[in-house]
Amino acid sequence: MKRYLILSTFCLIGNLLSAQDYQPVNFSYSSSRISLKEALIIITADIKPGWRLYAQNNIGPMKLEFSYPSSTGSSALDSTTEPLPLNSTDETTGLQVNYFKDHVVFQQRIRTKTALTFFRGQISFTASKGDNVMGPITIPFSLMVR
């Protein structure tokens, strides 16, 4: 029985470690004050080698979407900006696709009502590496804007 528990524990740890390989994009969040009433949310995506993170302006499910629910302390202004993506023709669909590789930074201007504000959002993204497509994956996030 003791051997079974030890083997089960190692299998569980192995599964958890291999599941981390299936996180092709890691997002991080920060903020910067523009003025007393405005701030900039900075969303950084670190993309694993060989993977593509699809951009916002693609057609269909292979795109990136940012959403920000209404809050009493803050609200999003305009849309989330992104740098100029790379583009190519998708071999499967024949469509032009826009994507990012390696590292990309997105920015969102927000209006705040107080100097210290809690901001929430959600990212829905699709990533691919060759024929391996993951997504859309939805990740909620939150941060304190100072």
PDB file of N, CA and C in Angstrom, residues 32-130:
ATOM      1  N   SER A  32       0.747  51.931 -14.479  1.00  0.00           N
ATOM      2  CA  SER A  32       1.517  53.164 -14.385  1.00  0.00           C
ATOM      3  C   SER A  32       0.528  54.331 -14.394  1.00  0.00           C
ATOM      4  N   ARG A  33       0.687  55.258 -13.479  1.00  0.00           N
ATOM      5  CA  ARG A  33      -0.200  56.421 -13.404  1.00  0.00           C
ATOM      6  C   ARG A  33       0.135  57.412 -14.506  1.00  0.00           C
ATOM      7  N   ILE A  34      -0.907  57.882 -15.195  1.00  0.00           N
ATOM      8  CA  ILE A  34      -0.761  58.954 -16.181  1.00  0.00           C
ATOM      9  C   ILE A  34      -1.097  60.281 -15.508  1.00  0.00           C
ATOM     10  N   SER A  35      -2.157  60.271 -14.731  1.00  0.00           N
ATOM     11  CA  SER A  35      -2.599  61.436 -13.958  1.00  0.00           C
ATOM     12  C   SER A  35      -3.404  60.918 -12.775  1.00  0.00           C
ATOM     13  N   LEU A  36      -3.959  61.838 -11.991  1.00  0.00           N
ATOM     14  CA  LEU A  36      -4.764  61.434 -10.841  1.00  0.00           C
ATOM     15  C   LEU A  36      -5.990  60.628 -11.269  1.00  0.00           C
ATOM     16  N   LYS A  37      -6.524  60.919 -12.451  1.00  0.00           N
ATOM     17  CA  LYS A  37      -7.747  60.267 -12.924  1.00  0.00           C
ATOM     18  C   LYS A  37      -7.521  59.207 -14.007  1.00  0.00           C
ATOM     19  N   GLU A  38      -6.290  59.029 -14.472  1.00  0.00           N
ATOM     20  CA  GLU A  38      -6.022  58.041 -15.513  1.00  0.00           C
ATOM     21  C   GLU A  38      -4.785  57.217 -15.191  1.00  0.00           C
ATOM     22  N   ALA A  39      -4.811  55.975 -15.689  1.00  0.00           N
ATOM     23  CA  ALA A  39      -3.668  55.078 -15.514  1.00  0.00           C
ATOM     24  C   ALA A  39      -3.531  54.218 -16.761  1.00  0.00           C
ATOM     25  N   LEU A  40      -2.402  53.578 -16.872  1.00  0.00           N
ATOM     26  CA  LEU A  40      -2.118  52.696 -17.987  1.00  0.00           C
ATOM     27  C   LEU A  40      -1.903  51.292 -17.429  1.00  0.00           C
ATOM     28  N   ILE A  41      -2.678  50.341 -17.929  1.00  0.00           N
ATOM     29  CA  ILE A  41      -2.506  48.940 -17.564  1.00  0.00           C
ATOM     30  C   ILE A  41      -1.577  48.326 -18.609  1.00  0.00           C
ATOM     31  N   ILE A  42      -0.530  47.678 -18.154  1.00  0.00           N
ATOM     32  CA  ILE A  42       0.453  47.071 -19.046  1.00  0.00           C
ATOM     33  C   ILE A  42       0.339  45.558 -18.892  1.00  0.00           C
ATOM     34  N   ILE A  43       0.011  44.894 -19.994  1.00  0.00           N
ATOM     35  CA  ILE A  43      -0.160  43.444 -20.012  1.00  0.00           C
ATOM     36  C   ILE A  43       0.960  42.867 -20.866  1.00  0.00           C
ATOM     37  N   THR A  44       1.810  42.074 -20.252  1.00  0.00           N
ATOM     38  CA  THR A  44       2.964  41.503 -20.942  1.00  0.00           C
ATOM     39  C   THR A  44       2.729  40.014 -21.163  1.00  0.00           C
ATOM     40  N   ALA A  45       2.955  39.562 -22.382  1.00  0.00           N
ATOM     41  CA  ALA A  45       2.816  38.145 -22.714  1.00  0.00           C
ATOM     42  C   ALA A  45       4.188  37.588 -23.077  1.00  0.00           C
ATOM     43  N   ASP A  46       4.610  36.572 -22.347  1.00  0.00           N
ATOM     44  CA  ASP A  46       5.834  35.840 -22.677  1.00  0.00           C
ATOM     45  C   ASP A  46       5.403  34.544 -23.339  1.00  0.00           C
ATOM     46  N   ILE A  47       5.806  34.365 -24.587  1.00  0.00           N
ATOM     47  CA  ILE A  47       5.361  33.251 -25.418  1.00  0.00           C
ATOM     48  C   ILE A  47       6.496  32.239 -25.530  1.00  0.00           C
ATOM     49  N   LYS A  48       6.184  30.982 -25.256  1.00  0.00           N
ATOM     50  CA  LYS A  48       7.205  29.937 -25.309  1.00  0.00           C
ATOM     51  C   LYS A  48       7.751  29.790 -26.732  1.00  0.00           C
ATOM     52  N   PRO A  49       9.022  29.389 -26.854  1.00  0.00           N
ATOM     53  CA  PRO A  49       9.643  29.230 -28.183  1.00  0.00           C
ATOM     54  C   PRO A  49       8.823  28.302 -29.085  1.00  0.00           C
ATOM     55  N   GLY A  50       8.658  28.744 -30.331  1.00  0.00           N
ATOM     56  CA  GLY A  50       7.926  27.968 -31.324  1.00  0.00           C
ATOM     57  C   GLY A  50       6.432  28.218 -31.340  1.00  0.00           C
ATOM     58  N   TRP A  51       5.896  28.871 -30.304  1.00  0.00           N
ATOM     59  CA  TRP A  51       4.464  29.136 -30.216  1.00  0.00           C
ATOM     60  C   TRP A  51       4.131  30.488 -30.821  1.00  0.00           C
ATOM     61  N   ARG A  52       2.895  30.631 -31.277  1.00  0.00           N
ATOM     62  CA  ARG A  52       2.346  31.898 -31.777  1.00  0.00           C
ATOM     63  C   ARG A  52       1.156  32.282 -30.917  1.00  0.00           C
ATOM     64  N   LEU A  53       1.082  33.542 -30.551  1.00  0.00           N
ATOM     65  CA  LEU A  53      -0.089  34.106 -29.876  1.00  0.00           C
ATOM     66  C   LEU A  53      -0.807  34.942 -30.924  1.00  0.00           C
ATOM     67  N   TYR A  54      -2.052  34.600 -31.220  1.00  0.00           N
ATOM     68  CA  TYR A  54      -2.774  35.305 -32.276  1.00  0.00           C
ATOM     69  C   TYR A  54      -3.202  36.691 -31.814  1.00  0.00           C
ATOM     70  N   ALA A  55      -3.196  37.649 -32.738  1.00  0.00           N
ATOM     71  CA  ALA A  55      -3.477  39.061 -32.460  1.00  0.00           C
ATOM     72  C   ALA A  55      -4.984  39.317 -32.375  1.00  0.00           C
ATOM     73  N   GLN A  56      -5.336  40.552 -32.029  1.00  0.00           N
ATOM     74  CA  GLN A  56      -6.728  40.938 -31.826  1.00  0.00           C
ATOM     75  C   GLN A  56      -7.540  41.003 -33.117  1.00  0.00           C
ATOM     76  N   ASN A  57      -6.922  41.331 -34.223  1.00  0.00           N
ATOM     77  CA  ASN A  57      -7.692  41.610 -35.439  1.00  0.00           C
ATOM     78  C   ASN A  57      -7.854  40.417 -36.373  1.00  0.00           C
ATOM     79  N   ASN A  58      -7.729  39.195 -35.887  1.00  0.00           N
ATOM     80  CA  ASN A  58      -7.967  38.010 -36.709  1.00  0.00           C
ATOM     81  C   ASN A  58      -9.447  37.691 -36.776  1.00  0.00           C
ATOM     82  N   ILE A  59      -9.819  36.885 -37.759  1.00  0.00           N
ATOM     83  CA  ILE A  59     -11.203  36.459 -37.941  1.00  0.00           C
ATOM     84  C   ILE A  59     -11.391  35.107 -37.258  1.00  0.00           C
ATOM     85  N   GLY A  60     -12.536  34.902 -36.644  1.00  0.00           N
ATOM     86  CA  GLY A  60     -12.841  33.608 -36.032  1.00  0.00           C
ATOM     87  C   GLY A  60     -12.255  33.448 -34.649  1.00  0.00           C
ATOM     88  N   PRO A  61     -12.118  32.202 -34.208  1.00  0.00           N
ATOM     89  CA  PRO A  61     -11.676  31.948 -32.833  1.00  0.00           C
ATOM     90  C   PRO A  61     -10.176  32.160 -32.618  1.00  0.00           C
ATOM     91  N   MET A  62      -9.404  32.281 -33.681  1.00  0.00           N
ATOM     92  CA  MET A  62      -7.957  32.436 -33.533  1.00  0.00           C
ATOM     93  C   MET A  62      -7.600  33.905 -33.362  1.00  0.00           C
ATOM     94  N   LYS A  63      -8.078  34.464 -32.262  1.00  0.00           N
ATOM     95  CA  LYS A  63      -7.779  35.864 -31.985  1.00  0.00           C
ATOM     96  C   LYS A  63      -7.665  36.094 -30.492  1.00  0.00           C
ATOM     97  N   LEU A  64      -7.170  37.253 -30.175  1.00  0.00           N
ATOM     98  CA  LEU A  64      -6.958  37.685 -28.806  1.00  0.00           C
ATOM     99  C   LEU A  64      -8.045  38.692 -28.453  1.00  0.00           C
ATOM    100  N   GLU A  65      -8.666  38.514 -27.293  1.00  0.00           N
ATOM    101  CA  GLU A  65      -9.695  39.450 -26.847  1.00  0.00           C
ATOM    102  C   GLU A  65      -9.447  39.851 -25.406  1.00  0.00           C
ATOM    103  N   PHE A  66      -9.580  41.138 -25.145  1.00  0.00           N
ATOM    104  CA  PHE A  66      -9.486  41.681 -23.792  1.00  0.00           C
ATOM    105  C   PHE A  66     -10.863  42.193 -23.417  1.00  0.00           C
ATOM    106  N   SER A  67     -11.322  41.881 -22.203  1.00  0.00           N
ATOM    107  CA  SER A  67     -12.584  42.444 -21.736  1.00  0.00           C
ATOM    108  C   SER A  67     -12.394  42.924 -20.304  1.00  0.00           C
ATOM    109  N   TYR A  68     -13.107  43.994 -19.996  1.00  0.00           N
ATOM    110  CA  TYR A  68     -12.978  44.626 -18.695  1.00  0.00           C
ATOM    111  C   TYR A  68     -14.377  44.898 -18.153  1.00  0.00           C
ATOM    112  N   PRO A  69     -14.819  44.127 -17.146  1.00  0.00           N
ATOM    113  CA  PRO A  69     -16.159  44.351 -16.599  1.00  0.00           C
ATOM    114  C   PRO A  69     -16.258  45.706 -15.911  1.00  0.00           C
ATOM    115  N   SER A  70     -17.464  46.226 -15.866  1.00  0.00           N
ATOM    116  CA  SER A  70     -17.693  47.516 -15.205  1.00  0.00           C
ATOM    117  C   SER A  70     -17.315  47.429 -13.741  1.00  0.00           C
ATOM    118  N   SER A  71     -16.791  48.536 -13.251  1.00  0.00           N
ATOM    119  CA  SER A  71     -16.379  48.605 -11.856  1.00  0.00           C
ATOM    120  C   SER A  71     -16.741  49.978 -11.319  1.00  0.00           C
ATOM    121  N   THR A  72     -16.940  50.063 -10.019  1.00  0.00           N
ATOM    122  CA  THR A  72     -17.266  51.355  -9.413  1.00  0.00           C
ATOM    123  C   THR A  72     -16.028  52.247  -9.325  1.00  0.00           C
ATOM    124  N   GLY A  73     -14.821  51.647  -9.345  1.00  0.00           N
ATOM    125  CA  GLY A  73     -13.617  52.447  -9.168  1.00  0.00           C
ATOM    126  C   GLY A  73     -12.860  52.779 -10.430  1.00  0.00           C
ATOM    127  N   SER A  74     -13.130  52.057 -11.534  1.00  0.00           N
ATOM    128  CA  SER A  74     -12.377  52.312 -12.762  1.00  0.00           C
ATOM    129  C   SER A  74     -13.149  51.839 -13.979  1.00  0.00           C
ATOM    130  N   SER A  75     -12.757  52.354 -15.149  1.00  0.00           N
ATOM    131  CA  SER A  75     -13.357  51.924 -16.403  1.00  0.00           C
ATOM    132  C   SER A  75     -12.322  52.044 -17.521  1.00  0.00           C
ATOM    133  N   ALA A  76     -12.412  51.150 -18.492  1.00  0.00           N
ATOM    134  CA  ALA A  76     -11.480  51.144 -19.618  1.00  0.00           C
ATOM    135  C   ALA A  76     -11.807  52.283 -20.580  1.00  0.00           C
ATOM    136  N   LEU A  77     -10.775  52.895 -21.131  1.00  0.00           N
ATOM    137  CA  LEU A  77     -10.922  53.926 -22.153  1.00  0.00           C
ATOM    138  C   LEU A  77     -10.410  53.360 -23.474  1.00  0.00           C
ATOM    139  N   ASP A  78     -11.114  53.606 -24.543  1.00  0.00           N
ATOM    140  CA  ASP A  78     -10.694  53.119 -25.862  1.00  0.00           C
ATOM    141  C   ASP A  78     -10.535  51.598 -25.851  1.00  0.00           C
ATOM    142  N   SER A  79      -9.689  51.086 -26.722  1.00  0.00           N
ATOM    143  CA  SER A  79      -9.456  49.641 -26.768  1.00  0.00           C
ATOM    144  C   SER A  79      -7.999  49.351 -26.416  1.00  0.00           C
ATOM    145  N   THR A  80      -7.703  48.107 -26.160  1.00  0.00           N
ATOM    146  CA  THR A  80      -6.354  47.695 -25.804  1.00  0.00           C
ATOM    147  C   THR A  80      -5.455  47.801 -27.033  1.00  0.00           C
ATOM    148  N   THR A  81      -4.327  48.461 -26.872  1.00  0.00           N
ATOM    149  CA  THR A  81      -3.407  48.631 -28.002  1.00  0.00           C
ATOM    150  C   THR A  81      -2.374  47.511 -28.010  1.00  0.00           C
ATOM    151  N   GLU A  82      -1.913  47.194 -29.211  1.00  0.00           N
ATOM    152  CA  GLU A  82      -0.898  46.175 -29.393  1.00  0.00           C
ATOM    153  C   GLU A  82       0.096  46.658 -30.437  1.00  0.00           C
ATOM    154  N   PRO A  83       1.336  46.152 -30.385  1.00  0.00           N
ATOM    155  CA  PRO A  83       2.289  46.522 -31.424  1.00  0.00           C
ATOM    156  C   PRO A  83       1.905  45.858 -32.748  1.00  0.00           C
ATOM    157  N   LEU A  84       2.584  46.225 -33.794  1.00  0.00           N
ATOM    158  CA  LEU A  84       2.327  45.658 -35.109  1.00  0.00           C
ATOM    159  C   LEU A  84       2.659  44.164 -35.100  1.00  0.00           C
ATOM    160  N   PRO A  85       1.664  43.300 -35.404  1.00  0.00           N
ATOM    161  CA  PRO A  85       1.929  41.863 -35.363  1.00  0.00           C
ATOM    162  C   PRO A  85       2.630  41.370 -36.630  1.00  0.00           C
ATOM    163  N   LEU A  86       3.170  40.181 -36.540  1.00  0.00           N
ATOM    164  CA  LEU A  86       3.674  39.474 -37.711  1.00  0.00           C
ATOM    165  C   LEU A  86       2.462  38.908 -38.437  1.00  0.00           C
ATOM    166  N   ASN A  87       2.597  38.558 -39.718  1.00  0.00           N
ATOM    167  CA  ASN A  87       1.472  37.919 -40.394  1.00  0.00           C
ATOM    168  C   ASN A  87       1.964  36.894 -41.405  1.00  0.00           C
ATOM    169  N   SER A  88       1.095  35.923 -41.646  1.00  0.00           N
ATOM    170  CA  SER A  88       1.378  34.888 -42.629  1.00  0.00           C
ATOM    171  C   SER A  88       0.058  34.253 -43.046  1.00  0.00           C
ATOM    172  N   THR A  89       0.119  33.383 -44.033  1.00  0.00           N
ATOM    173  CA  THR A  89      -1.070  32.661 -44.472  1.00  0.00           C
ATOM    174  C   THR A  89      -1.136  31.338 -43.729  1.00  0.00           C
ATOM    175  N   ASP A  90      -2.280  31.085 -43.101  1.00  0.00           N
ATOM    176  CA  ASP A  90      -2.490  29.832 -42.391  1.00  0.00           C
ATOM    177  C   ASP A  90      -2.640  28.711 -43.411  1.00  0.00           C
ATOM    178  N   GLU A  91      -1.833  27.664 -43.265  1.00  0.00           N
ATOM    179  CA  GLU A  91      -1.834  26.566 -44.241  1.00  0.00           C
ATOM    180  C   GLU A  91      -3.144  25.790 -44.235  1.00  0.00           C
ATOM    181  N   THR A  92      -3.802  25.700 -43.104  1.00  0.00           N
ATOM    182  CA  THR A  92      -5.036  24.922 -43.002  1.00  0.00           C
ATOM    183  C   THR A  92      -6.214  25.659 -43.620  1.00  0.00           C
ATOM    184  N   THR A  93      -6.372  26.937 -43.270  1.00  0.00           N
ATOM    185  CA  THR A  93      -7.546  27.692 -43.719  1.00  0.00           C
ATOM    186  C   THR A  93      -7.284  28.564 -44.943  1.00  0.00           C
ATOM    187  N   GLY A  94      -6.019  28.874 -45.220  1.00  0.00           N
ATOM    188  CA  GLY A  94      -5.690  29.763 -46.326  1.00  0.00           C
ATOM    189  C   GLY A  94      -5.928  31.224 -46.005  1.00  0.00           C
ATOM    190  N   LEU A  95      -6.275  31.541 -44.760  1.00  0.00           N
ATOM    191  CA  LEU A  95      -6.531  32.915 -44.343  1.00  0.00           C
ATOM    192  C   LEU A  95      -5.253  33.588 -43.856  1.00  0.00           C
ATOM    193  N   GLN A  96      -5.196  34.902 -44.011  1.00  0.00           N
ATOM    194  CA  GLN A  96      -4.108  35.686 -43.427  1.00  0.00           C
ATOM    195  C   GLN A  96      -4.317  35.735 -41.920  1.00  0.00           C
ATOM    196  N   VAL A  97      -3.289  35.424 -41.138  1.00  0.00           N
ATOM    197  CA  VAL A  97      -3.378  35.485 -39.684  1.00  0.00           C
ATOM    198  C   VAL A  97      -2.287  36.402 -39.147  1.00  0.00           C
ATOM    199  N   ASN A  98      -2.634  37.135 -38.120  1.00  0.00           N
ATOM    200  CA  ASN A  98      -1.698  38.026 -37.443  1.00  0.00           C
ATOM    201  C   ASN A  98      -1.359  37.424 -36.095  1.00  0.00           C
ATOM    202  N   TYR A  99      -0.091  37.480 -35.717  1.00  0.00           N
ATOM    203  CA  TYR A  99       0.343  36.806 -34.497  1.00  0.00           C
ATOM    204  C   TYR A  99       1.592  37.461 -33.919  1.00  0.00           C
ATOM    205  N   PHE A 100       1.922  37.046 -32.703  1.00  0.00           N
ATOM    206  CA  PHE A 100       3.128  37.502 -32.016  1.00  0.00           C
ATOM    207  C   PHE A 100       3.955  36.293 -31.620  1.00  0.00           C
ATOM    208  N   LYS A 101       5.252  36.495 -31.512  1.00  0.00           N
ATOM    209  CA  LYS A 101       6.171  35.462 -31.048  1.00  0.00           C
ATOM    210  C   LYS A 101       7.011  36.037 -29.918  1.00  0.00           C
ATOM    211  N   ASP A 102       7.517  35.184 -29.055  1.00  0.00           N
ATOM    212  CA  ASP A 102       8.473  35.508 -28.000  1.00  0.00           C
ATOM    213  C   ASP A 102       7.911  36.386 -26.881  1.00  0.00           C
ATOM    214  N   HIS A 103       7.733  37.674 -27.131  1.00  0.00           N
ATOM    215  CA  HIS A 103       7.387  38.622 -26.061  1.00  0.00           C
ATOM    216  C   HIS A 103       6.601  39.777 -26.684  1.00  0.00           C
ATOM    217  N   VAL A 104       5.503  40.157 -26.053  1.00  0.00           N
ATOM    218  CA  VAL A 104       4.712  41.275 -26.557  1.00  0.00           C
ATOM    219  C   VAL A 104       4.076  42.020 -25.383  1.00  0.00           C
ATOM    220  N   VAL A 105       3.925  43.339 -25.544  1.00  0.00           N
ATOM    221  CA  VAL A 105       3.349  44.182 -24.496  1.00  0.00           C
ATOM    222  C   VAL A 105       2.099  44.878 -25.044  1.00  0.00           C
ATOM    223  N   PHE A 106       1.000  44.748 -24.301  1.00  0.00           N
ATOM    224  CA  PHE A 106      -0.266  45.398 -24.639  1.00  0.00           C
ATOM    225  C   PHE A 106      -0.515  46.499 -23.611  1.00  0.00           C
ATOM    226  N   GLN A 107      -1.266  47.532 -24.026  1.00  0.00           N
ATOM    227  CA  GLN A 107      -1.554  48.629 -23.109  1.00  0.00           C
ATOM    228  C   GLN A 107      -3.033  48.992 -23.158  1.00  0.00           C
ATOM    229  N   GLN A 108      -3.571  49.302 -21.980  1.00  0.00           N
ATOM    230  CA  GLN A 108      -4.965  49.713 -21.855  1.00  0.00           C
ATOM    231  C   GLN A 108      -5.051  50.935 -20.956  1.00  0.00           C
ATOM    232  N   ARG A 109      -5.567  52.041 -21.496  1.00  0.00           N
ATOM    233  CA  ARG A 109      -5.794  53.227 -20.674  1.00  0.00           C
ATOM    234  C   ARG A 109      -7.082  53.051 -19.886  1.00  0.00           C
ATOM    235  N   ILE A 110      -7.059  53.475 -18.623  1.00  0.00           N
ATOM    236  CA  ILE A 110      -8.260  53.402 -17.793  1.00  0.00           C
ATOM    237  C   ILE A 110      -8.490  54.735 -17.086  1.00  0.00           C
ATOM    238  N   ARG A 111      -9.741  54.976 -16.755  1.00  0.00           N
ATOM    239  CA  ARG A 111     -10.121  56.132 -15.948  1.00  0.00           C
ATOM    240  C   ARG A 111     -10.348  55.621 -14.539  1.00  0.00           C
ATOM    241  N   THR A 112      -9.823  56.367 -13.560  1.00  0.00           N
ATOM    242  CA  THR A 112      -9.984  55.960 -12.168  1.00  0.00           C
ATOM    243  C   THR A 112     -10.712  57.045 -11.381  1.00  0.00           C
ATOM    244  N   LYS A 113     -11.399  56.625 -10.336  1.00  0.00           N
ATOM    245  CA  LYS A 113     -12.121  57.577  -9.493  1.00  0.00           C
ATOM    246  C   LYS A 113     -11.356  57.916  -8.229  1.00  0.00           C
ATOM    247  N   THR A 114     -10.420  57.041  -7.842  1.00  0.00           N
ATOM    248  CA  THR A 114      -9.628  57.270  -6.640  1.00  0.00           C
ATOM    249  C   THR A 114      -8.150  57.013  -6.941  1.00  0.00           C
ATOM    250  N   ALA A 115      -7.282  57.435  -6.050  1.00  0.00           N
ATOM    251  CA  ALA A 115      -5.839  57.260  -6.242  1.00  0.00           C
ATOM    252  C   ALA A 115      -5.437  55.790  -6.170  1.00  0.00           C
ATOM    253  N   LEU A 116      -6.160  54.997  -5.399  1.00  0.00           N
ATOM    254  CA  LEU A 116      -5.889  53.568  -5.262  1.00  0.00           C
ATOM    255  C   LEU A 116      -7.111  52.820  -5.783  1.00  0.00           C
ATOM    256  N   THR A 117      -6.933  52.067  -6.868  1.00  0.00           N
ATOM    257  CA  THR A 117      -8.059  51.423  -7.547  1.00  0.00           C
ATOM    258  C   THR A 117      -7.753  49.966  -7.845  1.00  0.00           C
ATOM    259  N   PHE A 118      -8.735  49.125  -7.684  1.00  0.00           N
ATOM    260  CA  PHE A 118      -8.638  47.716  -8.033  1.00  0.00           C
ATOM    261  C   PHE A 118      -9.198  47.563  -9.444  1.00  0.00           C
ATOM    262  N   PHE A 119      -8.419  46.957 -10.363  1.00  0.00           N
ATOM    263  CA  PHE A 119      -8.849  46.803 -11.755  1.00  0.00           C
ATOM    264  C   PHE A 119      -8.888  45.323 -12.121  1.00  0.00           C
ATOM    265  N   ARG A 120      -9.988  44.906 -12.763  1.00  0.00           N
ATOM    266  CA  ARG A 120     -10.150  43.517 -13.178  1.00  0.00           C
ATOM    267  C   ARG A 120     -10.309  43.438 -14.689  1.00  0.00           C
ATOM    268  N   GLY A 121      -9.905  42.300 -15.240  1.00  0.00           N
ATOM    269  CA  GLY A 121     -10.076  42.075 -16.664  1.00  0.00           C
ATOM    270  C   GLY A 121     -10.042  40.596 -16.985  1.00  0.00           C
ATOM    271  N   GLN A 122     -10.174  40.318 -18.266  1.00  0.00           N
ATOM    272  CA  GLN A 122     -10.169  38.941 -18.726  1.00  0.00           C
ATOM    273  C   GLN A 122      -9.515  38.898 -20.107  1.00  0.00           C
ATOM    274  N   ILE A 123      -8.683  37.896 -20.325  1.00  0.00           N
ATOM    275  CA  ILE A 123      -8.014  37.709 -21.606  1.00  0.00           C
ATOM    276  C   ILE A 123      -8.469  36.376 -22.174  1.00  0.00           C
ATOM    277  N   SER A 124      -8.889  36.382 -23.429  1.00  0.00           N
ATOM    278  CA  SER A 124      -9.222  35.157 -24.139  1.00  0.00           C
ATOM    279  C   SER A 124      -8.266  35.076 -25.317  1.00  0.00           C
ATOM    280  N   PHE A 125      -7.510  33.983 -25.400  1.00  0.00           N
ATOM    281  CA  PHE A 125      -6.493  33.898 -26.453  1.00  0.00           C
ATOM    282  C   PHE A 125      -6.407  32.502 -27.052  1.00  0.00           C
ATOM    283  N   THR A 126      -5.841  32.452 -28.254  1.00  0.00           N
ATOM    284  CA  THR A 126      -5.537  31.204 -28.936  1.00  0.00           C
ATOM    285  C   THR A 126      -4.064  31.239 -29.295  1.00  0.00           C
ATOM    286  N   ALA A 127      -3.400  30.104 -29.109  1.00  0.00           N
ATOM    287  CA  ALA A 127      -1.985  29.991 -29.439  1.00  0.00           C
ATOM    288  C   ALA A 127      -1.775  28.700 -30.230  1.00  0.00           C
ATOM    289  N   SER A 128      -0.730  28.688 -31.056  1.00  0.00           N
ATOM    290  CA  SER A 128      -0.450  27.475 -31.823  1.00  0.00           C
ATOM    291  C   SER A 128       1.050  27.276 -31.976  1.00  0.00           C
ATOM    292  N   LYS A 129       1.380  26.008 -32.183  1.00  0.00           N
ATOM    293  CA  LYS A 129       2.750  25.611 -32.486  1.00  0.00           C
ATOM    294  C   LYS A 129       2.623  24.497 -33.511  1.00  0.00           C
ATOM    295  N   GLY A 130       2.875  24.827 -34.772  1.00  0.00           N
ATOM    296  CA  GLY A 130       2.656  23.851 -35.839  1.00  0.00           C
ATOM    297  C   GLY A 130       1.182  23.505 -35.930  1.00  0.00           C
TER     298      GLY A 130
END
